[in-house]
Amino acid sequence: MTQGPQSATFGKAERMTSRKLMEQLFSGGGRSMSAFPLRVVFMTIDRAEGDAPVQVLVSVSKRHFKRAVKRNRVKRQIREAYRLNKQILTDALQPTPDKALAVAFLWLADELHGTPDVTRSVVSLLRRMAEKL
């Protein structure tokens, strides 16, 4: 099966690994919005050659779920919802090829939610972020 120029994958280049970028994002550099059970913090950054247009971080606090199994399940749900709907953000970034986006998804709830609920929240946040760009 061949896919178009923008395939629905979530590769290593799209993951946020830079500690400096994370600190910049959370030290007041980023804007945030919520759609329960998620909160998103995002900011535009300069895009270097070969960088992904969007770098994503998914965080689920140990305070919400003591067991790693539950934390991992929630992270998997968020990553999958993002992977299937990231086209919303990449389309919004098309007019500015020199800019990229740093995005962090943070889990707010103390209980597990179904995949449709998580997907609905992710899509809502992606659409609102695209409007802000």
PDB file of C-alpha atoms in Angstrom:
ATOM      1  CA  MET A   1       0.000   0.000   0.000  1.00  0.00           C
ATOM      2  CA  THR A   2       1.527   3.299  -1.041  1.00  0.00           C
ATOM      3  CA  GLN A   3       0.722   6.525   0.718  1.00  0.00           C
ATOM      4  CA  GLY A   4       0.794  10.113  -0.477  1.00  0.00           C
ATOM      5  CA  PRO A   5       3.413  12.700   0.422  1.00  0.00           C
ATOM      6  CA  GLN A   6       2.017  13.022   3.984  1.00  0.00           C
ATOM      7  CA  SER A   7       1.619   9.566   5.489  1.00  0.00           C
ATOM      8  CA  ALA A   8      -0.144   8.901   8.784  1.00  0.00           C
ATOM      9  CA  THR A   9       2.912   7.852  10.756  1.00  0.00           C
ATOM     10  CA  PHE A  10       4.440   9.113  13.968  1.00  0.00           C
ATOM     11  CA  GLY A  11       8.169   8.760  13.433  1.00  0.00           C
ATOM     12  CA  LYS A  12      11.158   9.520  15.597  1.00  0.00           C
ATOM     13  CA  ALA A  13      11.711  12.936  13.958  1.00  0.00           C
ATOM     14  CA  GLU A  14       8.256  14.027  15.161  1.00  0.00           C
ATOM     15  CA  ARG A  15       8.997  13.284  18.820  1.00  0.00           C
ATOM     16  CA  MET A  16      10.266  16.105  20.987  1.00  0.00           C
ATOM     17  CA  THR A  17      13.604  15.050  22.464  1.00  0.00           C
ATOM     18  CA  SER A  18      15.319  18.379  23.108  1.00  0.00           C
ATOM     19  CA  ARG A  19      15.326  19.184  26.820  1.00  0.00           C
ATOM     20  CA  LYS A  20      16.095  22.816  25.966  1.00  0.00           C
ATOM     21  CA  LEU A  21      12.981  22.999  23.786  1.00  0.00           C
ATOM     22  CA  MET A  22      10.852  21.434  26.552  1.00  0.00           C
ATOM     23  CA  GLU A  23      12.097  23.956  29.108  1.00  0.00           C
ATOM     24  CA  GLN A  24      11.441  26.803  26.677  1.00  0.00           C
ATOM     25  CA  LEU A  25       7.913  25.490  26.063  1.00  0.00           C
ATOM     26  CA  PHE A  26       6.984  25.218  29.751  1.00  0.00           C
ATOM     27  CA  SER A  27       8.775  28.310  31.079  1.00  0.00           C
ATOM     28  CA  GLY A  28       6.094  30.633  29.759  1.00  0.00           C
ATOM     29  CA  GLY A  29       7.151  30.541  26.113  1.00  0.00           C
ATOM     30  CA  GLY A  30       4.149  28.528  24.995  1.00  0.00           C
ATOM     31  CA  ARG A  31       0.430  29.146  24.812  1.00  0.00           C
ATOM     32  CA  SER A  32      -1.973  26.599  26.239  1.00  0.00           C
ATOM     33  CA  MET A  33      -5.565  25.458  25.969  1.00  0.00           C
ATOM     34  CA  SER A  34      -7.624  22.627  27.398  1.00  0.00           C
ATOM     35  CA  ALA A  35     -10.238  20.156  26.180  1.00  0.00           C
ATOM     36  CA  PHE A  36     -10.884  17.805  29.071  1.00  0.00           C
ATOM     37  CA  PRO A  37      -9.177  15.365  29.725  1.00  0.00           C
ATOM     38  CA  LEU A  38      -6.264  16.980  27.861  1.00  0.00           C
ATOM     39  CA  ARG A  39      -4.309  20.203  27.995  1.00  0.00           C
ATOM     40  CA  VAL A  40      -2.002  21.269  25.204  1.00  0.00           C
ATOM     41  CA  VAL A  41       0.944  23.660  25.399  1.00  0.00           C
ATOM     42  CA  PHE A  42       2.361  24.847  22.069  1.00  0.00           C
ATOM     43  CA  MET A  43       4.666  27.416  20.532  1.00  0.00           C
ATOM     44  CA  THR A  44       6.075  28.197  17.118  1.00  0.00           C
ATOM     45  CA  ILE A  45       9.786  27.635  16.607  1.00  0.00           C
ATOM     46  CA  ASP A  46      12.215  28.179  13.751  1.00  0.00           C
ATOM     47  CA  ARG A  47      12.393  25.124  11.528  1.00  0.00           C
ATOM     48  CA  ALA A  48      15.817  23.798  10.589  1.00  0.00           C
ATOM     49  CA  GLU A  49      16.478  21.877   7.385  1.00  0.00           C
ATOM     50  CA  GLY A  50      15.153  18.316   7.645  1.00  0.00           C
ATOM     51  CA  ASP A  51      13.117  18.941  10.817  1.00  0.00           C
ATOM     52  CA  ALA A  52       9.550  17.715  11.159  1.00  0.00           C
ATOM     53  CA  PRO A  53       6.923  20.476  10.901  1.00  0.00           C
ATOM     54  CA  VAL A  54       5.508  19.487  14.306  1.00  0.00           C
ATOM     55  CA  GLN A  55       7.371  18.051  17.305  1.00  0.00           C
ATOM     56  CA  VAL A  56       5.176  16.355  19.888  1.00  0.00           C
ATOM     57  CA  LEU A  57       5.568  15.453  23.553  1.00  0.00           C
ATOM     58  CA  VAL A  58       3.015  13.296  25.410  1.00  0.00           C
ATOM     59  CA  SER A  59       3.004  13.405  29.198  1.00  0.00           C
ATOM     60  CA  VAL A  60       0.895  11.519  31.727  1.00  0.00           C
ATOM     61  CA  SER A  61       1.768  12.268  35.341  1.00  0.00           C
ATOM     62  CA  LYS A  62       2.417   9.582  37.919  1.00  0.00           C
ATOM     63  CA  ARG A  63       0.156  11.639  40.185  1.00  0.00           C
ATOM     64  CA  HIS A  64      -2.835  10.646  38.009  1.00  0.00           C
ATOM     65  CA  PHE A  65      -1.967   6.972  37.485  1.00  0.00           C
ATOM     66  CA  LYS A  66       0.381   5.133  39.827  1.00  0.00           C
ATOM     67  CA  ARG A  67       0.595   2.105  37.546  1.00  0.00           C
ATOM     68  CA  ALA A  68       2.762   2.393  34.444  1.00  0.00           C
ATOM     69  CA  VAL A  69       0.356   0.163  32.506  1.00  0.00           C
ATOM     70  CA  LYS A  70      -2.390   2.796  32.747  1.00  0.00           C
ATOM     71  CA  ARG A  71      -0.015   5.677  31.962  1.00  0.00           C
ATOM     72  CA  ASN A  72       1.237   3.833  28.887  1.00  0.00           C
ATOM     73  CA  ARG A  73      -2.327   3.103  27.732  1.00  0.00           C
ATOM     74  CA  VAL A  74      -3.255   6.791  27.909  1.00  0.00           C
ATOM     75  CA  LYS A  75      -0.065   7.842  26.088  1.00  0.00           C
ATOM     76  CA  ARG A  76      -0.802   5.270  23.386  1.00  0.00           C
ATOM     77  CA  GLN A  77      -4.350   6.644  22.980  1.00  0.00           C
ATOM     78  CA  ILE A  78      -3.085  10.232  22.660  1.00  0.00           C
ATOM     79  CA  ARG A  79      -0.318   9.320  20.184  1.00  0.00           C
ATOM     80  CA  GLU A  80      -2.741   7.337  18.025  1.00  0.00           C
ATOM     81  CA  ALA A  81      -5.325  10.130  17.988  1.00  0.00           C
ATOM     82  CA  TYR A  82      -2.588  12.616  17.038  1.00  0.00           C
ATOM     83  CA  ARG A  83      -1.167  10.312  14.346  1.00  0.00           C
ATOM     84  CA  LEU A  84      -4.552   9.949  12.654  1.00  0.00           C
ATOM     85  CA  ASN A  85      -5.389  13.677  12.788  1.00  0.00           C
ATOM     86  CA  LYS A  86      -2.039  15.502  12.524  1.00  0.00           C
ATOM     87  CA  GLN A  87      -2.989  16.594   8.998  1.00  0.00           C
ATOM     88  CA  ILE A  88      -5.019  19.414  10.619  1.00  0.00           C
ATOM     89  CA  LEU A  89      -1.822  21.012  11.971  1.00  0.00           C
ATOM     90  CA  THR A  90       0.453  20.276   9.034  1.00  0.00           C
ATOM     91  CA  ASP A  91      -2.068  21.885   6.667  1.00  0.00           C
ATOM     92  CA  ALA A  92      -2.187  25.004   8.861  1.00  0.00           C
ATOM     93  CA  LEU A  93       1.637  25.209   8.761  1.00  0.00           C
ATOM     94  CA  GLN A  94       1.861  24.965   4.933  1.00  0.00           C
ATOM     95  CA  PRO A  95       2.000  28.764   4.312  1.00  0.00           C
ATOM     96  CA  THR A  96       5.060  29.157   6.597  1.00  0.00           C
ATOM     97  CA  PRO A  97       7.655  26.503   5.676  1.00  0.00           C
ATOM     98  CA  ASP A  98      10.340  28.198   7.829  1.00  0.00           C
ATOM     99  CA  LYS A  99       8.291  27.757  11.036  1.00  0.00           C
ATOM    100  CA  ALA A 100       7.631  24.599  13.013  1.00  0.00           C
ATOM    101  CA  LEU A 101       5.457  23.854  16.011  1.00  0.00           C
ATOM    102  CA  ALA A 102       6.403  22.381  19.397  1.00  0.00           C
ATOM    103  CA  VAL A 103       3.395  20.700  21.014  1.00  0.00           C
ATOM    104  CA  ALA A 104       3.002  19.023  24.421  1.00  0.00           C
ATOM    105  CA  PHE A 105      -0.104  17.019  25.320  1.00  0.00           C
ATOM    106  CA  LEU A 106      -0.686  16.774  29.085  1.00  0.00           C
ATOM    107  CA  TRP A 107      -3.227  14.451  30.722  1.00  0.00           C
ATOM    108  CA  LEU A 108      -5.471  16.135  33.313  1.00  0.00           C
ATOM    109  CA  ALA A 109      -7.915  13.445  34.469  1.00  0.00           C
ATOM    110  CA  ASP A 110      -7.544  10.954  37.305  1.00  0.00           C
ATOM    111  CA  GLU A 111      -9.468   8.245  35.480  1.00  0.00           C
ATOM    112  CA  LEU A 112      -9.128   6.441  32.152  1.00  0.00           C
ATOM    113  CA  HIS A 113     -11.245   7.610  29.217  1.00  0.00           C
ATOM    114  CA  GLY A 114     -12.335   5.721  26.125  1.00  0.00           C
ATOM    115  CA  THR A 115     -10.437   6.137  22.879  1.00  0.00           C
ATOM    116  CA  PRO A 116     -13.314   8.053  21.186  1.00  0.00           C
ATOM    117  CA  ASP A 117     -13.277  10.633  24.015  1.00  0.00           C
ATOM    118  CA  VAL A 118      -9.503  11.063  23.779  1.00  0.00           C
ATOM    119  CA  THR A 119      -9.679  11.338  19.982  1.00  0.00           C
ATOM    120  CA  ARG A 120     -12.442  13.959  20.225  1.00  0.00           C
ATOM    121  CA  SER A 121     -10.328  16.038  22.634  1.00  0.00           C
ATOM    122  CA  VAL A 122      -7.188  15.766  20.473  1.00  0.00           C
ATOM    123  CA  VAL A 123      -9.080  16.771  17.310  1.00  0.00           C
ATOM    124  CA  SER A 124     -10.694  19.710  19.115  1.00  0.00           C
ATOM    125  CA  LEU A 125      -7.305  20.929  20.360  1.00  0.00           C
ATOM    126  CA  LEU A 126      -5.644  20.470  16.954  1.00  0.00           C
ATOM    127  CA  ARG A 127      -8.408  22.489  15.251  1.00  0.00           C
ATOM    128  CA  ARG A 128      -8.172  25.291  17.820  1.00  0.00           C
ATOM    129  CA  MET A 129      -4.367  25.377  17.476  1.00  0.00           C
ATOM    130  CA  ALA A 130      -4.668  25.529  13.679  1.00  0.00           C
ATOM    131  CA  GLU A 131      -6.997  28.538  14.023  1.00  0.00           C
ATOM    132  CA  LYS A 132      -4.457  30.332  16.231  1.00  0.00           C
ATOM    133  CA  LEU A 133      -1.637  29.894  13.693  1.00  0.00           C
TER     134      LEU A 133
END
